[in-house]
């Protein structure tokens, strides 16, 4: 196997599993421990992973590329999206945020008569065959790493929209820091969307809780529906009940 291809596969394997031992990498990729150490050091130097006791782990302190995030917890993300899509009705005007979980909505709303406003580039591309979806792009500057558009001058245009439902993504969620994002250039758009949504849905898998990123774009108490894939601890359940947030835990019903 070519070195660069192997290193890419090692990175994907670590991101998918979150943390692994060096022995696991040696066995999986059938190379010597010295080779694994060199490959791992390259990924550490690039900021993709970090060394931990007994092995290595994904580094979430930096903004990850869209394709790296997309391969992680994909089954759970699709379950979350299915639950969210079940609440979308024909005639709705909705906003779909950039993100790998929100992207999964395309699989479940493509046969509905809805208007979608989005900054999610992959959603726009995947919606091409579905003529019943009216898709409006936010436009702006292309952010290649997140496959999204950012637009500092969107405020005046967005004030014209009244969204029935907005489906938001997040890098990390906590009670103290709220709903956070790693990309400052997207923050103003996210803040405005939350204010313009009649119902605000937050779509996050279990790995996003008790973490936070660079910027907060809304408080957790500003969310109307929280859809995740695993039951939450008592602290979150109490907060959700006190703030009248509807919690939906997505499960594999099939």
PDB file of C-alpha atoms in Angstrom:
ATOM      1  CA  UNK A   1       0.000   0.000   0.000  1.00  0.00           C
ATOM      2  CA  UNK A   2       1.290   3.456  -0.873  1.00  0.00           C
ATOM      3  CA  UNK A   3       2.362   5.486   2.141  1.00  0.00           C
ATOM      4  CA  UNK A   4       0.009   8.450   1.591  1.00  0.00           C
ATOM      5  CA  UNK A   5      -2.961   6.171   0.990  1.00  0.00           C
ATOM      6  CA  UNK A   6      -2.173   4.225   4.161  1.00  0.00           C
ATOM      7  CA  UNK A   7      -1.887   7.412   6.231  1.00  0.00           C
ATOM      8  CA  UNK A   8      -5.247   8.622   4.900  1.00  0.00           C
ATOM      9  CA  UNK A   9      -6.850   5.295   5.807  1.00  0.00           C
ATOM     10  CA  UNK A  10      -5.293   5.426   9.276  1.00  0.00           C
ATOM     11  CA  UNK A  11      -6.727   8.914   9.784  1.00  0.00           C
ATOM     12  CA  UNK A  12     -10.203   7.783   8.687  1.00  0.00           C
ATOM     13  CA  UNK A  13      -9.988   4.739  10.961  1.00  0.00           C
ATOM     14  CA  UNK A  14      -9.062   6.855  13.994  1.00  0.00           C
ATOM     15  CA  UNK A  15     -11.759   9.458  13.278  1.00  0.00           C
ATOM     16  CA  UNK A  16     -14.369   6.729  12.911  1.00  0.00           C
ATOM     17  CA  UNK A  17     -13.389   4.939  16.134  1.00  0.00           C
ATOM     18  CA  UNK A  18     -12.491   8.095  18.112  1.00  0.00           C
ATOM     19  CA  UNK A  19      -9.560   6.406  19.904  1.00  0.00           C
ATOM     20  CA  UNK A  20      -7.422   3.348  19.148  1.00  0.00           C
ATOM     21  CA  UNK A  21      -4.286   1.679  20.449  1.00  0.00           C
ATOM     22  CA  UNK A  22      -1.060   1.460  18.460  1.00  0.00           C
ATOM     23  CA  UNK A  23      -1.318  -2.330  18.565  1.00  0.00           C
ATOM     24  CA  UNK A  24      -4.769  -2.103  16.998  1.00  0.00           C
ATOM     25  CA  UNK A  25      -3.351   0.006  14.158  1.00  0.00           C
ATOM     26  CA  UNK A  26      -0.452  -2.419  13.657  1.00  0.00           C
ATOM     27  CA  UNK A  27      -2.860  -5.345  13.384  1.00  0.00           C
ATOM     28  CA  UNK A  28      -5.409  -3.540  11.209  1.00  0.00           C
ATOM     29  CA  UNK A  29      -2.919  -2.176   8.676  1.00  0.00           C
ATOM     30  CA  UNK A  30      -0.435  -5.054   8.856  1.00  0.00           C
ATOM     31  CA  UNK A  31       2.682  -2.912   9.227  1.00  0.00           C
ATOM     32  CA  UNK A  32       5.379  -2.625  11.866  1.00  0.00           C
ATOM     33  CA  UNK A  33       4.943  -0.573  15.020  1.00  0.00           C
ATOM     34  CA  UNK A  34       7.749   1.745  13.901  1.00  0.00           C
ATOM     35  CA  UNK A  35       5.873   2.440  10.666  1.00  0.00           C
ATOM     36  CA  UNK A  36       2.673   3.149  12.592  1.00  0.00           C
ATOM     37  CA  UNK A  37       4.552   5.497  14.928  1.00  0.00           C
ATOM     38  CA  UNK A  38       5.889   7.493  11.961  1.00  0.00           C
ATOM     39  CA  UNK A  39       2.467   7.648  10.287  1.00  0.00           C
ATOM     40  CA  UNK A  40       0.785   8.654  13.532  1.00  0.00           C
ATOM     41  CA  UNK A  41       3.356  11.375  14.164  1.00  0.00           C
ATOM     42  CA  UNK A  42       2.610  12.872  10.748  1.00  0.00           C
ATOM     43  CA  UNK A  43      -1.112  13.003  11.588  1.00  0.00           C
ATOM     44  CA  UNK A  44      -0.324  14.513  14.995  1.00  0.00           C
ATOM     45  CA  UNK A  45       1.845  17.182  13.358  1.00  0.00           C
ATOM     46  CA  UNK A  46      -1.007  18.023  10.974  1.00  0.00           C
ATOM     47  CA  UNK A  47      -3.388  18.381  13.921  1.00  0.00           C
ATOM     48  CA  UNK A  48      -5.804  15.619  12.929  1.00  0.00           C
ATOM     49  CA  UNK A  49      -5.173  13.413  15.972  1.00  0.00           C
ATOM     50  CA  UNK A  50      -3.570  13.579  19.389  1.00  0.00           C
ATOM     51  CA  UNK A  51      -1.538  11.110  21.401  1.00  0.00           C
ATOM     52  CA  UNK A  52      -3.209   9.704  24.500  1.00  0.00           C
ATOM     53  CA  UNK A  53      -2.141   7.109  27.035  1.00  0.00           C
ATOM     54  CA  UNK A  54      -1.846   3.779  25.228  1.00  0.00           C
ATOM     55  CA  UNK A  55      -2.663   5.070  21.763  1.00  0.00           C
ATOM     56  CA  UNK A  56      -4.121   7.958  19.777  1.00  0.00           C
ATOM     57  CA  UNK A  57      -7.447   9.798  19.591  1.00  0.00           C
ATOM     58  CA  UNK A  58      -9.272  12.143  17.248  1.00  0.00           C
ATOM     59  CA  UNK A  59      -8.480  15.788  17.862  1.00  0.00           C
ATOM     60  CA  UNK A  60     -11.712  17.793  18.036  1.00  0.00           C
ATOM     61  CA  UNK A  61     -10.034  21.028  19.016  1.00  0.00           C
ATOM     62  CA  UNK A  62      -9.779  22.032  15.359  1.00  0.00           C
ATOM     63  CA  UNK A  63     -12.322  22.301  12.598  1.00  0.00           C
ATOM     64  CA  UNK A  64     -12.450  18.962  10.808  1.00  0.00           C
ATOM     65  CA  UNK A  65     -13.012  18.593   7.107  1.00  0.00           C
ATOM     66  CA  UNK A  66     -16.568  17.694   6.104  1.00  0.00           C
ATOM     67  CA  UNK A  67     -15.602  14.300   4.691  1.00  0.00           C
ATOM     68  CA  UNK A  68     -13.790  13.364   7.913  1.00  0.00           C
ATOM     69  CA  UNK A  69     -16.874  14.136  10.002  1.00  0.00           C
ATOM     70  CA  UNK A  70     -19.205  12.441   7.546  1.00  0.00           C
ATOM     71  CA  UNK A  71     -17.748   8.964   8.062  1.00  0.00           C
ATOM     72  CA  UNK A  72     -18.145   9.111  11.847  1.00  0.00           C
ATOM     73  CA  UNK A  73     -21.378   7.796  13.418  1.00  0.00           C
ATOM     74  CA  UNK A  74     -23.110   7.852  10.048  1.00  0.00           C
ATOM     75  CA  UNK A  75     -25.771   5.302  11.015  1.00  0.00           C
ATOM     76  CA  UNK A  76     -26.717   7.332  14.092  1.00  0.00           C
ATOM     77  CA  UNK A  77     -26.835  10.538  12.065  1.00  0.00           C
ATOM     78  CA  UNK A  78     -29.229   8.949   9.599  1.00  0.00           C
ATOM     79  CA  UNK A  79     -31.530   7.807  12.418  1.00  0.00           C
ATOM     80  CA  UNK A  80     -31.560  11.342  13.822  1.00  0.00           C
ATOM     81  CA  UNK A  81     -32.343  12.785  10.397  1.00  0.00           C
ATOM     82  CA  UNK A  82     -35.175  10.298   9.877  1.00  0.00           C
ATOM     83  CA  UNK A  83     -36.841  11.428  13.108  1.00  0.00           C
ATOM     84  CA  UNK A  84     -36.420  15.076  12.159  1.00  0.00           C
ATOM     85  CA  UNK A  85     -37.776  14.541   8.647  1.00  0.00           C
ATOM     86  CA  UNK A  86     -40.905  12.869  10.016  1.00  0.00           C
ATOM     87  CA  UNK A  87     -41.889  16.280  11.424  1.00  0.00           C
ATOM     88  CA  UNK A  88     -41.582  18.066   8.069  1.00  0.00           C
ATOM     89  CA  UNK A  89     -44.917  18.643   6.338  1.00  0.00           C
ATOM     90  CA  UNK A  90     -45.802  19.480   2.755  1.00  0.00           C
ATOM     91  CA  UNK A  91     -45.815  23.245   2.321  1.00  0.00           C
ATOM     92  CA  UNK A  92     -43.215  23.912   5.020  1.00  0.00           C
ATOM     93  CA  UNK A  93     -40.496  26.505   4.515  1.00  0.00           C
ATOM     94  CA  UNK A  94     -37.412  25.152   6.262  1.00  0.00           C
ATOM     95  CA  UNK A  95     -33.761  25.997   6.774  1.00  0.00           C
ATOM     96  CA  UNK A  96     -31.155  23.229   6.690  1.00  0.00           C
ATOM     97  CA  UNK A  97     -27.827  24.086   8.279  1.00  0.00           C
ATOM     98  CA  UNK A  98     -24.426  22.967   7.044  1.00  0.00           C
ATOM     99  CA  UNK A  99     -23.358  19.729   8.684  1.00  0.00           C
ATOM    100  CA  UNK A 100     -23.110  15.995   8.191  1.00  0.00           C
ATOM    101  CA  UNK A 101     -26.213  15.133  10.248  1.00  0.00           C
ATOM    102  CA  UNK A 102     -28.413  17.755   8.607  1.00  0.00           C
ATOM    103  CA  UNK A 103     -27.236  16.538   5.193  1.00  0.00           C
ATOM    104  CA  UNK A 104     -28.876  13.167   5.921  1.00  0.00           C
ATOM    105  CA  UNK A 105     -32.290  14.878   5.777  1.00  0.00           C
ATOM    106  CA  UNK A 106     -32.176  14.671   1.974  1.00  0.00           C
ATOM    107  CA  UNK A 107     -32.850  10.917   2.158  1.00  0.00           C
ATOM    108  CA  UNK A 108     -36.155  11.444   3.958  1.00  0.00           C
ATOM    109  CA  UNK A 109     -37.646  14.681   2.595  1.00  0.00           C
ATOM    110  CA  UNK A 110     -36.880  14.313  -1.118  1.00  0.00           C
ATOM    111  CA  UNK A 111     -40.471  13.258  -1.867  1.00  0.00           C
ATOM    112  CA  UNK A 112     -42.071  16.133   0.071  1.00  0.00           C
ATOM    113  CA  UNK A 113     -43.315  19.438  -1.303  1.00  0.00           C
ATOM    114  CA  UNK A 114     -41.194  21.836   0.743  1.00  0.00           C
ATOM    115  CA  UNK A 115     -39.088  24.947   0.271  1.00  0.00           C
ATOM    116  CA  UNK A 116     -35.545  24.538   1.585  1.00  0.00           C
ATOM    117  CA  UNK A 117     -33.207  27.439   2.272  1.00  0.00           C
ATOM    118  CA  UNK A 118     -29.697  26.159   2.932  1.00  0.00           C
ATOM    119  CA  UNK A 119     -25.991  26.923   3.029  1.00  0.00           C
ATOM    120  CA  UNK A 120     -25.204  23.190   2.782  1.00  0.00           C
ATOM    121  CA  UNK A 121     -23.436  22.647  -0.555  1.00  0.00           C
ATOM    122  CA  UNK A 122     -23.804  18.854  -0.590  1.00  0.00           C
ATOM    123  CA  UNK A 123     -27.522  19.135   0.147  1.00  0.00           C
ATOM    124  CA  UNK A 124     -27.948  21.459  -2.836  1.00  0.00           C
ATOM    125  CA  UNK A 125     -26.109  19.026  -5.120  1.00  0.00           C
ATOM    126  CA  UNK A 126     -27.992  15.959  -3.871  1.00  0.00           C
ATOM    127  CA  UNK A 127     -31.345  17.743  -4.212  1.00  0.00           C
ATOM    128  CA  UNK A 128     -30.837  18.252  -7.968  1.00  0.00           C
ATOM    129  CA  UNK A 129     -32.949  15.244  -9.116  1.00  0.00           C
ATOM    130  CA  UNK A 130     -35.922  16.070  -6.865  1.00  0.00           C
ATOM    131  CA  UNK A 131     -38.049  18.663  -8.638  1.00  0.00           C
ATOM    132  CA  UNK A 132     -40.619  18.861  -5.843  1.00  0.00           C
ATOM    133  CA  UNK A 133     -37.965  20.349  -3.547  1.00  0.00           C
ATOM    134  CA  UNK A 134     -37.680  24.089  -4.050  1.00  0.00           C
ATOM    135  CA  UNK A 135     -34.111  24.829  -2.964  1.00  0.00           C
ATOM    136  CA  UNK A 136     -32.829  28.328  -2.257  1.00  0.00           C
ATOM    137  CA  UNK A 137     -29.105  28.744  -1.670  1.00  0.00           C
ATOM    138  CA  UNK A 138     -27.897  31.367   0.777  1.00  0.00           C
ATOM    139  CA  UNK A 139     -24.970  32.062  -1.531  1.00  0.00           C
ATOM    140  CA  UNK A 140     -21.853  33.811  -0.352  1.00  0.00           C
ATOM    141  CA  UNK A 141     -18.292  32.655   0.061  1.00  0.00           C
ATOM    142  CA  UNK A 142     -17.602  28.951  -0.411  1.00  0.00           C
ATOM    143  CA  UNK A 143     -16.051  27.357   2.683  1.00  0.00           C
ATOM    144  CA  UNK A 144     -14.411  24.266   1.227  1.00  0.00           C
ATOM    145  CA  UNK A 145     -13.591  22.593   4.524  1.00  0.00           C
ATOM    146  CA  UNK A 146     -17.215  22.600   5.704  1.00  0.00           C
ATOM    147  CA  UNK A 147     -18.753  22.425   2.211  1.00  0.00           C
ATOM    148  CA  UNK A 148     -20.922  25.400   3.035  1.00  0.00           C
ATOM    149  CA  UNK A 149     -21.576  29.012   2.104  1.00  0.00           C
ATOM    150  CA  UNK A 150     -20.895  31.860   4.509  1.00  0.00           C
ATOM    151  CA  UNK A 151     -22.380  35.279   3.931  1.00  0.00           C
ATOM    152  CA  UNK A 152     -21.738  38.294   6.146  1.00  0.00           C
ATOM    153  CA  UNK A 153     -24.361  40.371   4.313  1.00  0.00           C
ATOM    154  CA  UNK A 154     -27.215  37.884   4.620  1.00  0.00           C
ATOM    155  CA  UNK A 155     -29.039  39.665   7.475  1.00  0.00           C
ATOM    156  CA  UNK A 156     -31.221  41.939   5.341  1.00  0.00           C
ATOM    157  CA  UNK A 157     -32.261  39.090   3.032  1.00  0.00           C
ATOM    158  CA  UNK A 158     -32.960  36.664   5.888  1.00  0.00           C
ATOM    159  CA  UNK A 159     -35.230  39.175   7.592  1.00  0.00           C
ATOM    160  CA  UNK A 160     -37.633  38.545   4.702  1.00  0.00           C
ATOM    161  CA  UNK A 161     -37.933  34.825   5.508  1.00  0.00           C
ATOM    162  CA  UNK A 162     -40.251  33.217   8.028  1.00  0.00           C
ATOM    163  CA  UNK A 163     -39.100  29.648   8.563  1.00  0.00           C
ATOM    164  CA  UNK A 164     -41.583  27.058   9.786  1.00  0.00           C
ATOM    165  CA  UNK A 165     -38.730  24.854  10.934  1.00  0.00           C
ATOM    166  CA  UNK A 166     -34.950  25.248  11.098  1.00  0.00           C
ATOM    167  CA  UNK A 167     -32.652  22.251  11.415  1.00  0.00           C
ATOM    168  CA  UNK A 168     -29.360  23.168  13.045  1.00  0.00           C
ATOM    169  CA  UNK A 169     -26.050  21.365  13.498  1.00  0.00           C
ATOM    170  CA  UNK A 170     -23.376  21.845  16.151  1.00  0.00           C
ATOM    171  CA  UNK A 171     -19.760  20.967  16.861  1.00  0.00           C
ATOM    172  CA  UNK A 172     -20.396  20.763  20.594  1.00  0.00           C
ATOM    173  CA  UNK A 173     -23.283  21.249  23.027  1.00  0.00           C
ATOM    174  CA  UNK A 174     -23.267  21.978  26.739  1.00  0.00           C
ATOM    175  CA  UNK A 175     -25.550  23.620  29.275  1.00  0.00           C
ATOM    176  CA  UNK A 176     -22.944  26.225  30.204  1.00  0.00           C
ATOM    177  CA  UNK A 177     -21.714  27.132  26.698  1.00  0.00           C
ATOM    178  CA  UNK A 178     -24.864  26.428  24.714  1.00  0.00           C
ATOM    179  CA  UNK A 179     -24.813  25.400  21.063  1.00  0.00           C
ATOM    180  CA  UNK A 180     -21.380  25.973  19.566  1.00  0.00           C
ATOM    181  CA  UNK A 181     -19.656  25.966  16.212  1.00  0.00           C
ATOM    182  CA  UNK A 182     -16.036  25.783  15.041  1.00  0.00           C
ATOM    183  CA  UNK A 183     -16.446  28.187  12.122  1.00  0.00           C
ATOM    184  CA  UNK A 184     -16.734  31.862  13.165  1.00  0.00           C
ATOM    185  CA  UNK A 185     -17.640  32.912   9.612  1.00  0.00           C
ATOM    186  CA  UNK A 186     -20.917  30.958   9.840  1.00  0.00           C
ATOM    187  CA  UNK A 187     -21.930  32.287  13.248  1.00  0.00           C
ATOM    188  CA  UNK A 188     -23.893  35.399  12.270  1.00  0.00           C
ATOM    189  CA  UNK A 189     -26.003  33.390   9.823  1.00  0.00           C
ATOM    190  CA  UNK A 190     -26.743  30.697  12.408  1.00  0.00           C
ATOM    191  CA  UNK A 191     -27.705  33.293  15.032  1.00  0.00           C
ATOM    192  CA  UNK A 192     -30.167  34.930  12.661  1.00  0.00           C
ATOM    193  CA  UNK A 193     -31.677  31.643  11.474  1.00  0.00           C
ATOM    194  CA  UNK A 194     -32.429  30.598  15.057  1.00  0.00           C
ATOM    195  CA  UNK A 195     -34.225  33.897  15.651  1.00  0.00           C
ATOM    196  CA  UNK A 196     -36.280  33.539  12.451  1.00  0.00           C
ATOM    197  CA  UNK A 197     -37.382  29.938  13.024  1.00  0.00           C
ATOM    198  CA  UNK A 198     -40.828  29.184  14.444  1.00  0.00           C
ATOM    199  CA  UNK A 199     -39.531  25.796  15.603  1.00  0.00           C
ATOM    200  CA  UNK A 200     -35.796  25.290  16.115  1.00  0.00           C
ATOM    201  CA  UNK A 201     -34.482  21.720  15.861  1.00  0.00           C
ATOM    202  CA  UNK A 202     -30.996  20.746  17.004  1.00  0.00           C
ATOM    203  CA  UNK A 203     -29.696  17.535  15.412  1.00  0.00           C
ATOM    204  CA  UNK A 204     -26.679  16.135  17.282  1.00  0.00           C
ATOM    205  CA  UNK A 205     -25.399  12.657  18.050  1.00  0.00           C
ATOM    206  CA  UNK A 206     -24.268  11.598  21.526  1.00  0.00           C
ATOM    207  CA  UNK A 207     -20.596  12.489  20.919  1.00  0.00           C
ATOM    208  CA  UNK A 208     -21.382  16.228  20.794  1.00  0.00           C
ATOM    209  CA  UNK A 209     -22.500  16.644  24.413  1.00  0.00           C
ATOM    210  CA  UNK A 210     -20.348  18.258  27.110  1.00  0.00           C
ATOM    211  CA  UNK A 211     -18.089  19.688  24.420  1.00  0.00           C
ATOM    212  CA  UNK A 212     -17.763  23.175  23.050  1.00  0.00           C
ATOM    213  CA  UNK A 213     -16.134  24.865  20.087  1.00  0.00           C
ATOM    214  CA  UNK A 214     -14.855  28.367  19.379  1.00  0.00           C
ATOM    215  CA  UNK A 215     -18.138  30.282  19.186  1.00  0.00           C
ATOM    216  CA  UNK A 216     -21.634  29.983  20.656  1.00  0.00           C
ATOM    217  CA  UNK A 217     -24.433  30.808  18.234  1.00  0.00           C
ATOM    218  CA  UNK A 218     -27.373  30.238  20.589  1.00  0.00           C
ATOM    219  CA  UNK A 219     -28.196  29.071  24.078  1.00  0.00           C
ATOM    220  CA  UNK A 220     -29.442  25.543  24.586  1.00  0.00           C
ATOM    221  CA  UNK A 221     -32.624  27.082  26.017  1.00  0.00           C
ATOM    222  CA  UNK A 222     -33.355  28.636  22.589  1.00  0.00           C
ATOM    223  CA  UNK A 223     -33.892  25.178  21.080  1.00  0.00           C
ATOM    224  CA  UNK A 224     -37.442  23.817  20.709  1.00  0.00           C
ATOM    225  CA  UNK A 225     -36.603  20.231  19.701  1.00  0.00           C
ATOM    226  CA  UNK A 226     -33.451  18.294  20.559  1.00  0.00           C
ATOM    227  CA  UNK A 227     -32.989  15.124  18.504  1.00  0.00           C
ATOM    228  CA  UNK A 228     -30.160  12.774  19.399  1.00  0.00           C
ATOM    229  CA  UNK A 229     -29.370   9.056  19.323  1.00  0.00           C
ATOM    230  CA  UNK A 230     -28.782   8.198  22.978  1.00  0.00           C
ATOM    231  CA  UNK A 231     -30.595   8.957  26.263  1.00  0.00           C
ATOM    232  CA  UNK A 232     -29.186  11.989  28.084  1.00  0.00           C
ATOM    233  CA  UNK A 233     -28.012  12.184  31.676  1.00  0.00           C
ATOM    234  CA  UNK A 234     -30.155  13.591  34.487  1.00  0.00           C
ATOM    235  CA  UNK A 235     -28.602  17.063  34.313  1.00  0.00           C
ATOM    236  CA  UNK A 236     -29.605  17.493  30.677  1.00  0.00           C
ATOM    237  CA  UNK A 237     -33.032  15.923  31.178  1.00  0.00           C
ATOM    238  CA  UNK A 238     -33.776  18.352  34.021  1.00  0.00           C
ATOM    239  CA  UNK A 239     -32.595  21.325  31.948  1.00  0.00           C
ATOM    240  CA  UNK A 240     -34.705  20.217  28.989  1.00  0.00           C
ATOM    241  CA  UNK A 241     -37.812  19.821  31.138  1.00  0.00           C
ATOM    242  CA  UNK A 242     -37.292  23.194  32.845  1.00  0.00           C
ATOM    243  CA  UNK A 243     -36.983  24.938  29.472  1.00  0.00           C
ATOM    244  CA  UNK A 244     -39.853  23.067  27.789  1.00  0.00           C
ATOM    245  CA  UNK A 245     -37.643  21.536  25.109  1.00  0.00           C
ATOM    246  CA  UNK A 246     -38.958  18.430  23.386  1.00  0.00           C
ATOM    247  CA  UNK A 247     -36.390  15.621  23.516  1.00  0.00           C
ATOM    248  CA  UNK A 248     -36.498  12.927  20.834  1.00  0.00           C
ATOM    249  CA  UNK A 249     -34.153   9.941  21.043  1.00  0.00           C
ATOM    250  CA  UNK A 250     -33.820   8.304  17.641  1.00  0.00           C
ATOM    251  CA  UNK A 251     -33.719   4.512  17.607  1.00  0.00           C
ATOM    252  CA  UNK A 252     -33.545   1.900  14.884  1.00  0.00           C
ATOM    253  CA  UNK A 253     -37.191   0.913  14.560  1.00  0.00           C
ATOM    254  CA  UNK A 254     -36.618  -1.509  11.734  1.00  0.00           C
TER     255      UNK A 254
END
